mmCIF file of C-alpha atoms and ligand atoms in Angstrom:
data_model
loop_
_atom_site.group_PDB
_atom_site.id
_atom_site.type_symbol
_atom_site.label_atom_id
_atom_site.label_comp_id
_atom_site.label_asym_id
_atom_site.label_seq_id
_atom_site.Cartn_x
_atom_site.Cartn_y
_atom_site.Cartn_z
ATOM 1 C CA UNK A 3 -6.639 -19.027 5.376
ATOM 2 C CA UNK A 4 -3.596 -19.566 3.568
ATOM 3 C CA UNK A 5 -2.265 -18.561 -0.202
ATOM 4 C CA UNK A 6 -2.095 -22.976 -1.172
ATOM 5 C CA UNK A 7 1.018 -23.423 -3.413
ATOM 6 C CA UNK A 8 0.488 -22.605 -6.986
ATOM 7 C CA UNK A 9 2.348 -24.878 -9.143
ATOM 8 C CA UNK A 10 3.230 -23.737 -12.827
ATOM 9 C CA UNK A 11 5.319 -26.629 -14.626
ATOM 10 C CA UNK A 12 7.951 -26.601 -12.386
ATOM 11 C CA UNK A 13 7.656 -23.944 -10.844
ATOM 12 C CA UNK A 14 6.303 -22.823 -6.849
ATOM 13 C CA UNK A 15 4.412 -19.967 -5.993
ATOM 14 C CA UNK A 16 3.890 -19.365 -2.150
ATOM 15 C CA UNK A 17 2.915 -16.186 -0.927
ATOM 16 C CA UNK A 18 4.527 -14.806 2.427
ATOM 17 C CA UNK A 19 1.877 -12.846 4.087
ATOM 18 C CA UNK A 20 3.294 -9.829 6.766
ATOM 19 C CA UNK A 21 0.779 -8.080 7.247
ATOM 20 C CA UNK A 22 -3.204 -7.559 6.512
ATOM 21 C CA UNK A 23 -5.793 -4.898 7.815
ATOM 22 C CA UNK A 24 -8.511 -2.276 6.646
ATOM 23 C CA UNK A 25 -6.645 0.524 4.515
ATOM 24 C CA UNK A 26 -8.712 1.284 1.923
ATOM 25 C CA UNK A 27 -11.206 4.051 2.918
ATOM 26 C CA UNK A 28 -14.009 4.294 0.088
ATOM 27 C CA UNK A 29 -14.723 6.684 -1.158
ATOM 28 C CA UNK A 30 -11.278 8.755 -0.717
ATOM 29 C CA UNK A 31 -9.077 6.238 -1.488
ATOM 30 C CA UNK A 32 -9.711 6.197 -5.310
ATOM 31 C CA UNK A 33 -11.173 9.687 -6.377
ATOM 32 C CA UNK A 34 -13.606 8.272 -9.030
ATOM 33 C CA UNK A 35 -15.156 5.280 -6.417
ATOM 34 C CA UNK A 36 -18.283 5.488 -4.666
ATOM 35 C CA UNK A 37 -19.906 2.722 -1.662
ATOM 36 C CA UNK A 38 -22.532 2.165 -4.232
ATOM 37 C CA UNK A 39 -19.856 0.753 -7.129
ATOM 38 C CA UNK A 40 -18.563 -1.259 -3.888
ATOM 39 C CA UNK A 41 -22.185 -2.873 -3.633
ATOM 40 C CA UNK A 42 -22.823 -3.223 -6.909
ATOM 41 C CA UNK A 43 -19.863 -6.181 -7.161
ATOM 42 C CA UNK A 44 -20.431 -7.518 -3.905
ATOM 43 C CA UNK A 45 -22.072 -10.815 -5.175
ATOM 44 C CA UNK A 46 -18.433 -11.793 -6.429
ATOM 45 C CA UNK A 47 -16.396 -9.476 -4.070
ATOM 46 C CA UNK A 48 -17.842 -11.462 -0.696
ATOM 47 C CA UNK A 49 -16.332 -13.388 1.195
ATOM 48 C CA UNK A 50 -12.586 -12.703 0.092
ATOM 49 C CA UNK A 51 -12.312 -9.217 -0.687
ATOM 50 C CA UNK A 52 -15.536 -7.141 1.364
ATOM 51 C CA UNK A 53 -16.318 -8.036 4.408
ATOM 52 C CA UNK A 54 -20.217 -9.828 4.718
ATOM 53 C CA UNK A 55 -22.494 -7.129 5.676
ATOM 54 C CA UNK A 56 -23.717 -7.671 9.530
ATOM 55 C CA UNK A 57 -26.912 -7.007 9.361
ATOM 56 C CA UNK A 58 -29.545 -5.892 6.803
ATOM 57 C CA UNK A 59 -29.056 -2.063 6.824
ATOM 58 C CA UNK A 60 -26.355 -0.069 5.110
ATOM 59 C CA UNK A 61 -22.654 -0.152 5.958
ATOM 60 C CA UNK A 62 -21.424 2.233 8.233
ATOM 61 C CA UNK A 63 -19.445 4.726 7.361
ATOM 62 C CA UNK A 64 -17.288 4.087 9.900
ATOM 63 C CA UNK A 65 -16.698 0.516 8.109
ATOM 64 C CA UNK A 66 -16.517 1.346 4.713
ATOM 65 C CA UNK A 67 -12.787 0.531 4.709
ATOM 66 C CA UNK A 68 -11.119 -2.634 2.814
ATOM 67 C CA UNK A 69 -8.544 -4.560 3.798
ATOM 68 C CA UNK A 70 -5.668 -5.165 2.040
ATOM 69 C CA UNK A 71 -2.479 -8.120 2.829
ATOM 70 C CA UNK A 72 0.999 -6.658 2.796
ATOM 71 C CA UNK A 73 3.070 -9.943 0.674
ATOM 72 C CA UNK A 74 5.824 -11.324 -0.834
ATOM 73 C CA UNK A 75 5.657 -14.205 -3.588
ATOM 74 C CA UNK A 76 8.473 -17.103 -3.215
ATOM 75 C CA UNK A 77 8.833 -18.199 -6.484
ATOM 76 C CA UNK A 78 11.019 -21.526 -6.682
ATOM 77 C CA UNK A 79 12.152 -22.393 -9.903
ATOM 78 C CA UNK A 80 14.357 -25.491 -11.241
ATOM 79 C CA UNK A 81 17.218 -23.143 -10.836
ATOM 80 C CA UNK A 82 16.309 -20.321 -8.881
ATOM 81 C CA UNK A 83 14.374 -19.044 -5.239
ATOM 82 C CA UNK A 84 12.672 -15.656 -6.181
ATOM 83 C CA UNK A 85 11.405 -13.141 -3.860
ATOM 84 C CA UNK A 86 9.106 -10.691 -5.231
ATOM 85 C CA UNK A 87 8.317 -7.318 -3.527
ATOM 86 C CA UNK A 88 9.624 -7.325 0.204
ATOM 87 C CA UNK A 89 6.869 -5.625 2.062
ATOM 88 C CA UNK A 90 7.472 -2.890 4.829
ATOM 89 C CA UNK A 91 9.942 -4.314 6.667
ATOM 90 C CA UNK A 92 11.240 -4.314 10.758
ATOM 91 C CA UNK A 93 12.580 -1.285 12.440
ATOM 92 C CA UNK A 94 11.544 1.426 9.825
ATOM 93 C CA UNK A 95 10.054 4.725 10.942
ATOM 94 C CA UNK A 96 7.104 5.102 8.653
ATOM 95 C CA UNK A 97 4.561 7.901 8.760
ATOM 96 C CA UNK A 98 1.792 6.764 6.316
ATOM 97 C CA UNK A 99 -0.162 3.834 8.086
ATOM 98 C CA UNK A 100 0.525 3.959 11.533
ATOM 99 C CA UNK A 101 0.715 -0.010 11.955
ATOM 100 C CA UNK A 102 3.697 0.014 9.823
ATOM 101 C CA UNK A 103 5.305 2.394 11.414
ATOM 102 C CA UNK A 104 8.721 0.455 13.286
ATOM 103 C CA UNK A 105 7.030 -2.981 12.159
ATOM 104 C CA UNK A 106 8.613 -6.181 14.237
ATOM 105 C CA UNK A 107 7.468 -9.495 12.480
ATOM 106 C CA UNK A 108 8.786 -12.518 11.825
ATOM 107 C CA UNK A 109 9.018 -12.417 8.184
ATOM 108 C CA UNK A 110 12.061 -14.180 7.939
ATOM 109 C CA UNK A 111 10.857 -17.060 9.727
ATOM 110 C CA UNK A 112 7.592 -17.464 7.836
ATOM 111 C CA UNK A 113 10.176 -17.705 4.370
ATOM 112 C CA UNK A 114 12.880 -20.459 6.726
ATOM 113 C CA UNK A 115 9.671 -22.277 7.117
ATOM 114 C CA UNK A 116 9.688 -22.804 3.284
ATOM 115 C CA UNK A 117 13.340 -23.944 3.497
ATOM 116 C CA UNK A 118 14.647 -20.965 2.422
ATOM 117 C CA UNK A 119 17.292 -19.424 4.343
ATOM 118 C CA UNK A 120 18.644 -15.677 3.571
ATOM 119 C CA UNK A 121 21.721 -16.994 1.909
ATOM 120 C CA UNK A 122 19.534 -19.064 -0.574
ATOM 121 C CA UNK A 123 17.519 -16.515 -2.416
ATOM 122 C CA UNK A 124 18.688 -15.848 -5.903
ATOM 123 C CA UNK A 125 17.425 -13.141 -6.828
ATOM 124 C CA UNK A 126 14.647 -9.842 -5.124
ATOM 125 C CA UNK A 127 12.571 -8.387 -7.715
ATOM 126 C CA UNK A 128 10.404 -5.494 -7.016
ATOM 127 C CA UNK A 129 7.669 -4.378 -9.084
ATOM 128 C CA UNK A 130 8.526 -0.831 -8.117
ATOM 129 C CA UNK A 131 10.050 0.980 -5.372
ATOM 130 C CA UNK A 132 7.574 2.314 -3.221
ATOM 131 C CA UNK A 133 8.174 1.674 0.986
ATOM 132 C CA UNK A 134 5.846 -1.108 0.930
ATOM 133 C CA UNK A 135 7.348 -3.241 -1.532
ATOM 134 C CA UNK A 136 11.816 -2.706 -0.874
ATOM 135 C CA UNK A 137 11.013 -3.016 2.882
ATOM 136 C CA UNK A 138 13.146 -6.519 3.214
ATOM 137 C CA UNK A 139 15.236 -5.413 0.919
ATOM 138 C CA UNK A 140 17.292 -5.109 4.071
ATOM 139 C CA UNK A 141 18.013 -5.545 7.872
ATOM 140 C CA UNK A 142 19.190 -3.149 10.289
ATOM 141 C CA UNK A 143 22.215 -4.888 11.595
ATOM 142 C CA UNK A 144 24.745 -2.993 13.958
ATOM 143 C CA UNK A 145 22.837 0.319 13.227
ATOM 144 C CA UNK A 146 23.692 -0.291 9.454
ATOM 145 C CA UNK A 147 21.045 -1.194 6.829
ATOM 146 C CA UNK A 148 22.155 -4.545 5.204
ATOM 147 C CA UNK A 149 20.989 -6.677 2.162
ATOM 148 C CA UNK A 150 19.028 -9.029 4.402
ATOM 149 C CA UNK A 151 19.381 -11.535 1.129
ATOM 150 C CA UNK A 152 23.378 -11.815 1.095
ATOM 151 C CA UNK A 153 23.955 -13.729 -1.881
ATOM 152 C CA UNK A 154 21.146 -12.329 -3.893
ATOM 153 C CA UNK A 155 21.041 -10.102 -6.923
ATOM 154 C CA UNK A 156 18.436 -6.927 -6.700
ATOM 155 C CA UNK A 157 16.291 -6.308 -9.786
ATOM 156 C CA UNK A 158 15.310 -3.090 -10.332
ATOM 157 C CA UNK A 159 13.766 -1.403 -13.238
ATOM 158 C CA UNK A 160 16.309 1.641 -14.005
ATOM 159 C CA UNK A 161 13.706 3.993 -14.590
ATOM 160 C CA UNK A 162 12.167 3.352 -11.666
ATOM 161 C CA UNK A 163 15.736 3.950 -9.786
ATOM 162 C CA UNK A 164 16.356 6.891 -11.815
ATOM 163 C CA UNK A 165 12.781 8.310 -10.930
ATOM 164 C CA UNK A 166 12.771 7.926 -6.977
ATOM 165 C CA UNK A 167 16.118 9.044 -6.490
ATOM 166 C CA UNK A 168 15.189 12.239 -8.052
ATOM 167 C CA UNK A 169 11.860 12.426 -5.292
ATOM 168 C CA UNK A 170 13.064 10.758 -2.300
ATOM 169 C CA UNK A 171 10.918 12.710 -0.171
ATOM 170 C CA UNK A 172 7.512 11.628 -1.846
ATOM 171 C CA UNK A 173 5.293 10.282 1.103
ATOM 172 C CA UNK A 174 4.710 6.891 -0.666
ATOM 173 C CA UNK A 175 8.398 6.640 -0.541
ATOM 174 C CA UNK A 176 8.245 7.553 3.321
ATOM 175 C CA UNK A 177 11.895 7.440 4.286
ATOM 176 C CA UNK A 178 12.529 3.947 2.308
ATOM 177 C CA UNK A 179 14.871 4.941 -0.286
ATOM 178 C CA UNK A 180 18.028 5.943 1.995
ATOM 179 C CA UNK A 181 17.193 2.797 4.270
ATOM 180 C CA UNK A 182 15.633 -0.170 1.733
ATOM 181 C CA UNK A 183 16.888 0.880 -1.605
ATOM 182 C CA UNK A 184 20.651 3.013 -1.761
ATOM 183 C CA UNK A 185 22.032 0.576 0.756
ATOM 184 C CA UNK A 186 21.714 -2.207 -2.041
ATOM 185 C CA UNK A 187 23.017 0.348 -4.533
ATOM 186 C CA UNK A 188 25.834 0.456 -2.608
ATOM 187 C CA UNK A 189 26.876 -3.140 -1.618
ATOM 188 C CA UNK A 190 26.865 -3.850 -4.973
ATOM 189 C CA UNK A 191 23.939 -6.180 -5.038
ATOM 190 C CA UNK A 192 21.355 -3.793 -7.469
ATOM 191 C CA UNK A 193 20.897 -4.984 -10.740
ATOM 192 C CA UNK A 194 19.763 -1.627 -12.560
ATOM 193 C CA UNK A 195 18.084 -3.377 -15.557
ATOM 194 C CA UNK A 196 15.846 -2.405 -18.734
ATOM 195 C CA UNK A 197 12.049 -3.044 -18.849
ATOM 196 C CA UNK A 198 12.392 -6.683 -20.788
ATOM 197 C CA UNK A 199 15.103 -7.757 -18.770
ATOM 198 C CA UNK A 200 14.441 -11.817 -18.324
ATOM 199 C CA UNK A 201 16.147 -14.144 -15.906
ATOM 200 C CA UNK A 202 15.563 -16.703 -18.238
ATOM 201 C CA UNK A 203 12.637 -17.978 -20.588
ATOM 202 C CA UNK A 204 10.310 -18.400 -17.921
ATOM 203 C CA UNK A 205 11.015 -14.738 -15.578
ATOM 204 C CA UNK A 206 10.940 -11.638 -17.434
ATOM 205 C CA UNK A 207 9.749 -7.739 -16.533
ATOM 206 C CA UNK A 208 6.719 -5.808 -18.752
ATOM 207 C CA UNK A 209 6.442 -2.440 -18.098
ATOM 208 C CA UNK A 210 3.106 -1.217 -17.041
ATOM 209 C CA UNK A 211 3.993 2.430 -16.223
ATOM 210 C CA UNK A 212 1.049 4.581 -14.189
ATOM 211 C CA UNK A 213 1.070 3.770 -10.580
ATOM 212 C CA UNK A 214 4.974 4.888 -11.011
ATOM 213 C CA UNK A 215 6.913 5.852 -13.808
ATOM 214 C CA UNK A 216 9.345 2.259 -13.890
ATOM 215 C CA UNK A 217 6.540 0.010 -12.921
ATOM 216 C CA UNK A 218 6.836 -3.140 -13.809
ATOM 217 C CA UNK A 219 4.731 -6.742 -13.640
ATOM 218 C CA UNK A 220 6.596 -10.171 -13.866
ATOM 219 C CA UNK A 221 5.649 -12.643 -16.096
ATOM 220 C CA UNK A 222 5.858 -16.272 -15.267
ATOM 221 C CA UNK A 223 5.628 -18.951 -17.572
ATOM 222 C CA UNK A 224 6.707 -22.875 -17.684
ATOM 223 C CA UNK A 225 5.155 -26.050 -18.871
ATOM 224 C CA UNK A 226 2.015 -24.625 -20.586
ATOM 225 C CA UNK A 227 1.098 -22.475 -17.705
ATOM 226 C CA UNK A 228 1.095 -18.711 -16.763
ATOM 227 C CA UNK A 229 0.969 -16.209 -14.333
ATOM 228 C CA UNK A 230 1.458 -12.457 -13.973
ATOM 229 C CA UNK A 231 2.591 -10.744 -10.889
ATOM 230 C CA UNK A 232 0.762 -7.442 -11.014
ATOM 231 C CA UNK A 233 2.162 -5.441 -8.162
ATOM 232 C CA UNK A 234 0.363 -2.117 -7.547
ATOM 233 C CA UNK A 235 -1.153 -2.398 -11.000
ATOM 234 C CA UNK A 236 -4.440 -3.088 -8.841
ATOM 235 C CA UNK A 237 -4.287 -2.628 -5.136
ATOM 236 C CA UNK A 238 -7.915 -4.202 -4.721
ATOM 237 C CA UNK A 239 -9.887 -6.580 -6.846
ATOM 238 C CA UNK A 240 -12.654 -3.791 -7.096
ATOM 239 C CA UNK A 241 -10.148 -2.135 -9.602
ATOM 240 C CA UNK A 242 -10.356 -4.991 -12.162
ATOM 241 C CA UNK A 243 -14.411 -4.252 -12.131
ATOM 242 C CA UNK A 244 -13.099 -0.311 -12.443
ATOM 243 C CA UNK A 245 -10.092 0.153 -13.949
ATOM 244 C CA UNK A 246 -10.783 3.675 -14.590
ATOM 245 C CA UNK A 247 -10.340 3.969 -10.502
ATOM 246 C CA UNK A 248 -6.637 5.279 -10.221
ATOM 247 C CA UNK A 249 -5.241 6.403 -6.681
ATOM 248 C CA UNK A 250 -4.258 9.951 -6.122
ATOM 249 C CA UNK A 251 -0.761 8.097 -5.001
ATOM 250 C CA UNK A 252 -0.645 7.443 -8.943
ATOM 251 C CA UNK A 253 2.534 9.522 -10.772
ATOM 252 C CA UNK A 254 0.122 9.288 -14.049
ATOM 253 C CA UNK A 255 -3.499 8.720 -13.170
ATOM 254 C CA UNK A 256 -4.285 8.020 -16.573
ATOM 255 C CA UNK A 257 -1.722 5.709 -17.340
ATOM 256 C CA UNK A 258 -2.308 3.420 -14.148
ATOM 257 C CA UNK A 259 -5.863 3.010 -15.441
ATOM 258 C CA UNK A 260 -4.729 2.151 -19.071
ATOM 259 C CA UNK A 261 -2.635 -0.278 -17.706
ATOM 260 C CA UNK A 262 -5.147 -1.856 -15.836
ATOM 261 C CA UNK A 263 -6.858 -2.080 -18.951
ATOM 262 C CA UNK A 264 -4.048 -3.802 -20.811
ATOM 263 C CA UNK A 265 -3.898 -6.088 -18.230
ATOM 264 C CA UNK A 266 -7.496 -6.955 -18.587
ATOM 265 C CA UNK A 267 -7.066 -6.649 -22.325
ATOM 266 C CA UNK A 268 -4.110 -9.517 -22.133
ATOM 267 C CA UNK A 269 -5.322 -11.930 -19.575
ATOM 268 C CA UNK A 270 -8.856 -12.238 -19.294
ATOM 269 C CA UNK A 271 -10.739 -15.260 -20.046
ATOM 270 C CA UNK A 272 -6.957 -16.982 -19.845
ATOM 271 C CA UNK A 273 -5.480 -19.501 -17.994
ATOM 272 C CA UNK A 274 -3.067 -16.899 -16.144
ATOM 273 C CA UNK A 275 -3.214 -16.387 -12.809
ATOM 274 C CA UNK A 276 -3.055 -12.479 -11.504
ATOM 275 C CA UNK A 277 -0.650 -12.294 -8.205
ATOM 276 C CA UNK A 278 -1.081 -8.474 -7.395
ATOM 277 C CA UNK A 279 0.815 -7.341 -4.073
ATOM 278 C CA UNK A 280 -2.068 -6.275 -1.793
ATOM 279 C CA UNK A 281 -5.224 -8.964 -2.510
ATOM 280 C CA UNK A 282 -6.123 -10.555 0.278
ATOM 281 C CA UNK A 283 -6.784 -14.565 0.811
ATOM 282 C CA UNK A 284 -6.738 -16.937 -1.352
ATOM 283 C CA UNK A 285 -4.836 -14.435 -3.629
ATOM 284 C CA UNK A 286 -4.469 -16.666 -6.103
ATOM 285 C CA UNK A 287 -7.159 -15.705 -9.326
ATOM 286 C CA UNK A 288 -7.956 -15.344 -12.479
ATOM 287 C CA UNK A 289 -9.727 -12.840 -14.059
ATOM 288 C CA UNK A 290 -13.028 -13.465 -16.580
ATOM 289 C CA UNK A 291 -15.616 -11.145 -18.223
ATOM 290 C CA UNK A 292 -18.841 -10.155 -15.900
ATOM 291 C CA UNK A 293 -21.279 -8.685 -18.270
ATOM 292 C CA UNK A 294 -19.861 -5.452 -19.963
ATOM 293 C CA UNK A 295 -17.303 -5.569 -16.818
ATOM 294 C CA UNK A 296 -15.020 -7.739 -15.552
ATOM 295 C CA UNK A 297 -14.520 -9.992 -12.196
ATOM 296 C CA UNK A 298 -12.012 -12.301 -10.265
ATOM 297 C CA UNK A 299 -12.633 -15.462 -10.095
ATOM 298 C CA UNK A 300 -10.751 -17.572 -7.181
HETATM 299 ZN ZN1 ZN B 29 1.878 -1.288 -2.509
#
């Protein structure tokens, strides 16, 4: 199943899906999570985001493992075609999930079947610079890495910049700043902004600092409706239930669960939509109260 469009005023939201699979081992992926937290949300987590259980009996061990989509968002405004976070992208050696290591999709044609070409994107914003989310950044082209989005301009929160090129070798880096993030730097197509840098009245960055030190959502906002792009804030849906589950991936543990909570604290009970980076189908949600917790509703 397919992300439908999300219209907000005049604005599109499509999502560009490269990649799904099981990723998320529990428990080990999140220190603080156990299989029984998993199964006490299940009545809202099924079908979307756990798998039904087979049979009667327990899960496996062996199948304790969520899955997780590897996206970008195509945001078309009035004036501008936005691509948020650019996955893994083709030809990369990549050590941390073997499926993405020297990845070969067709990413570019899923976006050209929007009617979006390379030379039409505006502008590549990425919530923070981790491999699986500069990835398209570029193209390998004559053994050189490219901007695979000529004309566009590269937003990156400074911090963020400042941060990773200071620990290029971290593994949830794996290789990408050299080959998805410098080579932007160079061609002169990196914005290096602050954390409230806008495109205009209806694009802007918030800093939500935690999973990395620049981390930043997007706000979205036009005609009366709303929507936050939430990057790694939450990697699964289970984290809006537990926001106090951080990843050991996390620069500050403690601040990637406080800004889960602000999240929450902003949001819930709202009209605006939460587009986080790794939900699976139908992505699109919003999140409500669920007795003293909280929930996704799609
Ligand atoms: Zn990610």
């Amino acid at each position: 199943m397919a992300m439908k469009t999300l219209k907000i005023g005049n604005v599109t939201v499509d999502r560009v899906q490269d990649w799904a699979g099981p990723v998320f081992r529990v428990p080990g992926m999140w220190p603080a999570a156990t299989w029984e937290q998993v199964e006490a949300q299940r009545d809202w987590l099924e079908p979307h985001f756990l798998a039904p259980r087979k049979n009667a009996g327990e899960v496996p061990e062996k199948d304790r493992i969520l899955d997780i989509s590897l996206h970008t968002y195509l945001v078309r405004t009035p004036k501008f075609n936005i691509l948020i976070d650019t996955c893994v992208g083709n030809d990369r050696s990549r050590k941390a999930i073997p499926d993405w290591h020297m990845m070969n999709t067709d990413y570019l044609a899923k976006i050209a079947a929007f009617g979006i070409s390379p030379e039409d994107v505006h502008y590549v914003m990425c919530t923070h610079l981790h491999f699986d989310h500069v990835g398209w950044n570029t193209r390998l082209l004559n053994g050189r890495w490219v901007p695979t989005f000529p004309n566009a301009r590269y937003i990156f929160h400074k911090t963020e910049y400042d941060y990773w090129q200071g620990d290029q070798d971290h593994f949830a880096m794996d290789g990408a700043f050299p080959d998805s993030v410098l080579p932007i730097v160079e061609a002169g197509r990196a914005d290096l902004v602050k954390g409230d840098f806008a495109i205009d009245d209806t694009i802007w960055l918030e800093p939500s600092p935690g999973h990395t030190p620049g981390h930043v959502c997007i706000n979205l906002a036009d005609g009366g409706g709303s929507a936050l792009f939430t990057g790694d804030a939450f990697h699964h849906p289970l984290q809006v239930a537990y926001p106090e589950w951080s990843l050991h991936a996390d620069t500050d543990m403690a601040g990637s669960a406080n800004a889960r909570r602000n999240i929450i604290g902003k949001i819930c009970d709202t009209g605006t939509y939460i587009m986080a980076a790794h939900f699976m189908d139908p992505t699109i949600a919003r999140i409500v109260r669920n007795k003293d917790r909280w929930k996704l509703k799609v």
